[in-house]
mmCIF file of C-alpha atoms in Angstrom:
data_model
loop_
_atom_site.group_PDB
_atom_site.id
_atom_site.type_symbol
_atom_site.label_atom_id
_atom_site.label_comp_id
_atom_site.label_asym_id
_atom_site.label_seq_id
_atom_site.Cartn_x
_atom_site.Cartn_y
_atom_site.Cartn_z
ATOM 1 C CA LEU A 29 48.028 -87.042 32.381
ATOM 2 C CA ASN A 30 47.808 -83.348 31.656
ATOM 3 C CA THR A 31 50.394 -81.752 29.389
ATOM 4 C CA GLU A 32 51.456 -78.218 30.200
ATOM 5 C CA PRO A 33 50.829 -75.606 27.530
ATOM 6 C CA TYR A 34 53.750 -74.449 25.424
ATOM 7 C CA LEU A 35 54.328 -70.735 24.784
ATOM 8 C CA ALA A 36 56.916 -69.475 22.309
ATOM 9 C CA ASN A 37 57.825 -66.820 19.743
ATOM 10 C CA LEU A 38 56.890 -63.846 21.890
ATOM 11 C CA SER A 39 57.198 -60.626 19.922
ATOM 12 C CA ILE A 40 56.436 -56.931 20.233
ATOM 13 C CA SER A 41 55.621 -54.745 17.261
ATOM 14 C CA PRO A 42 56.994 -52.268 16.539
ATOM 15 C CA LEU A 43 60.295 -52.799 18.300
ATOM 16 C CA SER A 44 61.639 -49.435 17.210
ATOM 17 C CA PRO A 45 60.898 -46.649 17.280
ATOM 18 C CA VAL A 46 58.324 -46.747 20.067
ATOM 19 C CA TYR A 47 57.168 -43.406 21.460
ATOM 20 C CA ASN A 48 54.869 -42.497 24.330
ATOM 21 C CA ASP A 49 51.929 -42.154 21.930
ATOM 22 C CA SER A 50 52.546 -45.300 19.848
ATOM 23 C CA VAL A 51 50.180 -48.233 19.445
ATOM 24 C CA VAL A 52 52.079 -51.407 20.375
ATOM 25 C CA THR A 53 51.073 -55.025 19.818
ATOM 26 C CA CYS A 54 52.268 -58.167 21.569
ATOM 27 C CA GLY A 55 51.945 -61.674 20.141
ATOM 28 C CA ALA A 56 52.948 -65.237 21.045
ATOM 29 C CA MET A 57 52.398 -68.787 19.844
ATOM 30 C CA VAL A 58 50.585 -71.176 22.217
ATOM 31 C CA ALA A 59 50.355 -74.948 21.811
ATOM 32 C CA ASP A 60 48.683 -77.579 24.038
ATOM 33 C CA PRO A 61 48.075 -81.161 22.888
ATOM 34 C CA ASP A 62 45.138 -81.454 25.278
ATOM 35 C CA GLU A 63 43.081 -78.433 24.312
ATOM 36 C CA VAL A 64 42.986 -75.216 22.307
ATOM 37 C CA LEU A 65 44.369 -72.232 24.195
ATOM 38 C CA ALA A 66 44.994 -68.566 23.497
ATOM 39 C CA ALA A 67 47.608 -66.373 25.114
ATOM 40 C CA ALA A 68 46.643 -63.630 27.557
ATOM 41 C CA TYR A 69 48.649 -60.387 27.599
ATOM 42 C CA GLU A 70 49.419 -57.849 30.284
ATOM 43 C CA TRP A 71 51.175 -54.526 29.820
ATOM 44 C CA SER A 72 53.118 -52.820 32.614
ATOM 45 C CA VAL A 73 55.695 -50.113 33.300
ATOM 46 C CA GLY A 74 57.845 -50.144 36.437
ATOM 47 C CA GLY A 75 55.689 -52.840 38.015
ATOM 48 C CA THR A 76 52.446 -50.940 37.460
ATOM 49 C CA VAL A 77 49.925 -52.757 35.295
ATOM 50 C CA LEU A 78 48.553 -50.526 32.552
ATOM 51 C CA ALA A 79 46.271 -52.754 30.507
ATOM 52 C CA ASN A 80 45.373 -56.242 29.321
ATOM 53 C CA GLY A 81 45.004 -57.376 25.743
ATOM 54 C CA SER A 82 47.268 -57.880 22.769
ATOM 55 C CA SER A 83 47.492 -54.150 21.910
ATOM 56 C CA ILE A 84 47.950 -50.959 23.871
ATOM 57 C CA ASN A 85 47.659 -47.311 22.867
ATOM 58 C CA LEU A 86 50.342 -45.538 24.870
ATOM 59 C CA ALA A 87 48.707 -42.152 24.275
ATOM 60 C CA ASP A 88 46.134 -43.198 26.898
ATOM 61 C CA TYR A 89 48.793 -43.183 29.629
ATOM 62 C CA THR A 90 51.322 -40.769 31.099
ATOM 63 C CA LEU A 91 54.611 -42.245 29.973
ATOM 64 C CA MET A 92 57.926 -40.628 29.140
ATOM 65 C CA PRO A 93 61.011 -41.470 27.089
ATOM 66 C CA ALA A 94 63.311 -44.095 28.672
ATOM 67 C CA ASP A 95 60.351 -45.907 30.283
ATOM 68 C CA ASP A 96 60.485 -49.691 29.793
ATOM 69 C CA LEU A 97 57.198 -51.099 28.508
ATOM 70 C CA LEU A 98 56.811 -54.770 29.490
ATOM 71 C CA CYS A 99 54.513 -57.262 27.770
ATOM 72 C CA THR A 100 53.837 -60.441 29.728
ATOM 73 C CA ALA A 101 52.206 -63.281 27.790
ATOM 74 C CA SER A 102 50.727 -66.282 29.574
ATOM 75 C CA ALA A 103 48.768 -69.417 28.752
ATOM 76 C CA THR A 104 46.821 -71.433 31.345
ATOM 77 C CA ASP A 105 45.017 -74.702 30.622
ATOM 78 C CA SER A 106 41.856 -76.036 32.237
ATOM 79 C CA GLN A 107 43.900 -77.957 34.784
ATOM 80 C CA GLY A 108 45.676 -74.839 36.018
ATOM 81 C CA ALA A 109 49.005 -75.556 34.355
ATOM 82 C CA SER A 110 50.538 -72.417 32.861
ATOM 83 C CA GLN A 111 53.482 -70.955 31.045
ATOM 84 C CA SER A 112 54.492 -67.305 30.721
ATOM 85 C CA ALA A 113 57.129 -65.143 29.067
ATOM 86 C CA ASP A 114 57.816 -61.447 28.915
ATOM 87 C CA MET A 115 59.531 -58.945 26.661
ATOM 88 C CA PHE A 116 60.075 -55.190 26.877
ATOM 89 C CA VAL A 117 60.791 -52.191 24.700
ATOM 90 C CA THR A 118 62.225 -48.866 25.823
ATOM 91 C CA LEU A 119 60.326 -45.745 24.806
ATOM 92 C CA GLU A 120 62.426 -43.465 22.648
ATOM 93 C CA ASN A 121 62.849 -39.716 22.796
ATOM 94 C CA ARG A 122 61.908 -37.291 20.043
ATOM 95 C CA ASN A 123 63.788 -34.059 19.509
ATOM 96 C CA PRO A 124 61.985 -30.848 20.403
ATOM 97 C CA VAL A 125 60.904 -28.424 17.687
ATOM 98 C CA VAL A 126 61.674 -24.714 17.515
ATOM 99 C CA ASP A 127 58.326 -23.364 16.336
ATOM 100 C CA SER A 128 59.261 -19.720 15.869
ATOM 101 C CA VAL A 129 62.108 -17.225 16.274
ATOM 102 C CA THR A 130 61.365 -13.494 16.053
ATOM 103 C CA ILE A 131 63.611 -10.431 16.319
ATOM 104 C CA ASP A 132 61.517 -7.453 17.381
ATOM 105 C CA ASN A 133 63.326 -4.826 15.258
ATOM 106 C CA GLN A 134 63.484 -5.845 11.601
ATOM 107 C CA ASN A 135 65.233 -2.616 10.485
ATOM 108 C CA PRO A 136 67.969 -1.974 13.056
ATOM 109 C CA TYR A 137 70.690 0.663 12.995
ATOM 110 C CA THR A 138 74.198 0.433 14.408
ATOM 111 C CA ASP A 139 73.030 1.623 17.831
ATOM 112 C CA SER A 140 69.745 -0.338 18.081
ATOM 113 C CA THR A 141 68.845 -2.770 20.854
ATOM 114 C CA LEU A 142 67.370 -6.035 19.596
ATOM 115 C CA SER A 143 65.220 -8.530 21.466
ATOM 116 C CA CYS A 144 64.644 -12.130 20.408
ATOM 117 C CA VAL A 145 61.612 -14.239 21.316
ATOM 118 C CA ALA A 146 61.269 -17.949 20.532
ATOM 119 C CA SER A 147 58.803 -20.737 21.198
ATOM 120 C CA ALA A 148 59.480 -24.471 21.243
ATOM 121 C CA SER A 149 57.397 -27.615 21.621
ATOM 122 C CA ASP A 150 57.964 -31.339 22.136
ATOM 123 C CA LEU A 151 55.847 -34.244 20.881
ATOM 124 C CA ASP A 152 56.738 -36.247 23.998
ATOM 125 C CA GLY A 153 54.931 -33.739 26.211
ATOM 126 C CA GLU A 154 58.080 -32.191 27.656
ATOM 127 C CA ASN A 155 58.744 -28.486 28.173
ATOM 128 C CA PRO A 156 62.040 -27.851 26.395
ATOM 129 C CA GLY A 157 64.345 -25.141 27.639
ATOM 130 C CA VAL A 158 65.365 -22.386 25.234
ATOM 131 C CA SER A 159 68.703 -20.543 25.024
ATOM 132 C CA TYR A 160 69.760 -17.631 22.794
ATOM 133 C CA GLU A 161 72.982 -16.738 21.013
ATOM 134 C CA TRP A 162 73.677 -13.711 18.810
ATOM 135 C CA LEU A 163 75.871 -13.830 15.733
ATOM 136 C CA VAL A 164 77.151 -11.088 13.441
ATOM 137 C CA ASP A 165 78.047 -12.313 9.961
ATOM 138 C CA GLY A 166 78.247 -15.833 11.375
ATOM 139 C CA SER A 167 80.490 -15.069 14.363
ATOM 140 C CA ALA A 168 79.147 -15.374 17.912
ATOM 141 C CA VAL A 169 79.124 -12.087 19.809
ATOM 142 C CA ALA A 170 76.780 -12.529 22.778
ATOM 143 C CA VAL A 171 74.299 -14.769 24.601
ATOM 144 C CA GLY A 172 70.903 -13.895 26.054
ATOM 145 C CA ASP A 173 67.637 -12.748 24.552
ATOM 146 C CA SER A 174 68.715 -9.129 23.858
ATOM 147 C CA LEU A 175 71.639 -7.409 22.144
ATOM 148 C CA THR A 176 72.681 -3.760 21.851
ATOM 149 C CA LEU A 177 74.485 -3.095 18.597
ATOM 150 C CA ASN A 178 77.458 -0.850 18.002
ATOM 151 C CA GLY A 179 79.102 0.142 14.758
ATOM 152 C CA ALA A 180 82.400 -1.533 15.625
ATOM 153 C CA THR A 181 81.000 -5.054 15.949
ATOM 154 C CA ALA A 182 77.906 -4.677 13.749
ATOM 155 C CA PRO A 183 78.628 -2.176 10.976
ATOM 156 C CA VAL A 184 76.143 -1.132 8.317
ATOM 157 C CA GLY A 185 75.297 -4.016 6.004
ATOM 158 C CA SER A 186 76.196 -6.770 8.455
ATOM 159 C CA THR A 187 73.803 -9.625 9.174
ATOM 160 C CA VAL A 188 72.744 -10.049 12.802
ATOM 161 C CA SER A 189 71.249 -13.422 13.686
ATOM 162 C CA CYS A 190 69.502 -14.768 16.749
ATOM 163 C CA GLN A 191 70.156 -18.492 17.020
ATOM 164 C CA VAL A 192 67.887 -20.400 19.382
ATOM 165 C CA THR A 193 68.583 -23.838 20.830
ATOM 166 C CA ALA A 194 65.798 -25.908 22.390
ATOM 167 C CA LEU A 195 66.859 -28.753 24.708
ATOM 168 C CA ASP A 196 64.646 -31.408 26.297
ATOM 169 C CA GLY A 197 65.300 -33.465 29.407
ATOM 170 C CA TYR A 198 66.583 -36.497 27.486
ATOM 171 C CA GLY A 199 69.303 -34.896 25.394
ATOM 172 C CA GLY A 200 67.190 -34.060 22.367
ATOM 173 C CA SER A 201 67.811 -30.682 20.761
ATOM 174 C CA ALA A 202 66.793 -28.444 17.877
ATOM 175 C CA THR A 203 67.853 -25.037 16.577
ATOM 176 C CA GLY A 204 66.160 -22.136 14.822
ATOM 177 C CA THR A 205 67.428 -18.798 13.509
ATOM 178 C CA SER A 206 66.106 -15.377 12.592
ATOM 179 C CA SER A 207 68.241 -12.663 10.947
ATOM 180 C CA VAL A 208 68.153 -8.935 10.204
ATOM 181 C CA THR A 209 70.462 -6.595 8.285
ATOM 182 C CA VAL A 210 71.934 -3.492 9.898
ATOM 183 C CA GLU A 211 70.777 -0.433 7.970
ATOM 184 C CA ASN A 212 72.452 2.879 7.299
ATOM 185 C CA THR A 213 71.456 5.933 9.332
ATOM 186 C CA ALA A 214 71.226 9.194 7.397
ATOM 187 C CA PRO A 215 73.664 11.870 8.629
ATOM 188 C CA THR A 216 72.326 14.951 10.388
ATOM 189 C CA ILE A 217 73.371 18.545 9.852
ATOM 190 C CA SER A 218 73.166 21.143 12.599
ATOM 191 C CA GLY A 219 74.543 24.543 13.558
ATOM 192 C CA THR A 220 74.727 26.095 10.083
ATOM 193 C CA VAL A 221 76.181 29.626 10.275
ATOM 194 C CA ILE A 222 76.859 32.081 7.411
ATOM 195 C CA THR A 223 79.395 34.792 8.101
ATOM 196 C CA GLY A 224 80.534 37.714 6.001
ATOM 197 C CA GLY A 225 79.153 40.894 4.472
ATOM 198 C CA VAL A 226 75.903 41.518 2.752
ATOM 199 C CA TYR A 227 77.129 43.187 -0.464
ATOM 200 C CA ASN A 228 77.548 41.559 -3.829
ATOM 201 C CA THR A 229 81.301 41.803 -3.638
ATOM 202 C CA ASP A 230 81.640 40.281 -0.178
ATOM 203 C CA VAL A 231 82.959 36.781 0.498
ATOM 204 C CA LEU A 232 80.574 34.648 2.524
ATOM 205 C CA ASN A 233 81.608 31.755 4.736
ATOM 206 C CA CYS A 234 79.233 28.884 5.566
ATOM 207 C CA ASN A 235 80.042 26.639 8.532
ATOM 208 C CA THR A 236 78.045 23.622 9.576
ATOM 209 C CA THR A 237 78.340 20.441 11.642
ATOM 210 C CA ALA A 238 77.505 17.022 10.172
ATOM 211 C CA VAL A 239 77.092 13.906 12.286
ATOM 212 C CA ASP A 240 76.736 10.334 11.044
ATOM 213 C CA PRO A 241 76.021 7.791 13.775
#
């Protein structure tokens, strides 16, 4: 009489974290009193077979976070008797990265308009969205990629920061910040007029207009 093979101790390594570019290995113990057998392995996602063999390099496939990677192990003897078992891991998400944040005007005055440009990337192959928020001395004042300053909300010496948030499609996020300091604008003098006589005993009057933005 033939004895069916016995398959046990199915395992996947690593169990966590597993990303969409990880190398994953599946292993199982097979025993058969009638003959020597080895397990066969099949990898699939959502019912689609990706590969056969004990290991798989996920970078060779287009997978995304939250996908369930299934390893099916089976053992079949020479008489056609078989046993199988399966196990899965869920691919995990990685947070995006804010690669750069740049404010176009590094020496702004109280009436300057600033623009902020940022770039972000994601190791999972996603295209993270980017949002902008402006802060003056740590307090939020506006959203969007540009800001026009005024002396009331951003006086000379205050720190203006552009804070960028990158968000991927699986809830991962990252932030980055760039800051500048509001500089003083020199006053301007205009309309200087001297009135009075032209003799050495005359009193002269000098009138002028000074403006400091």
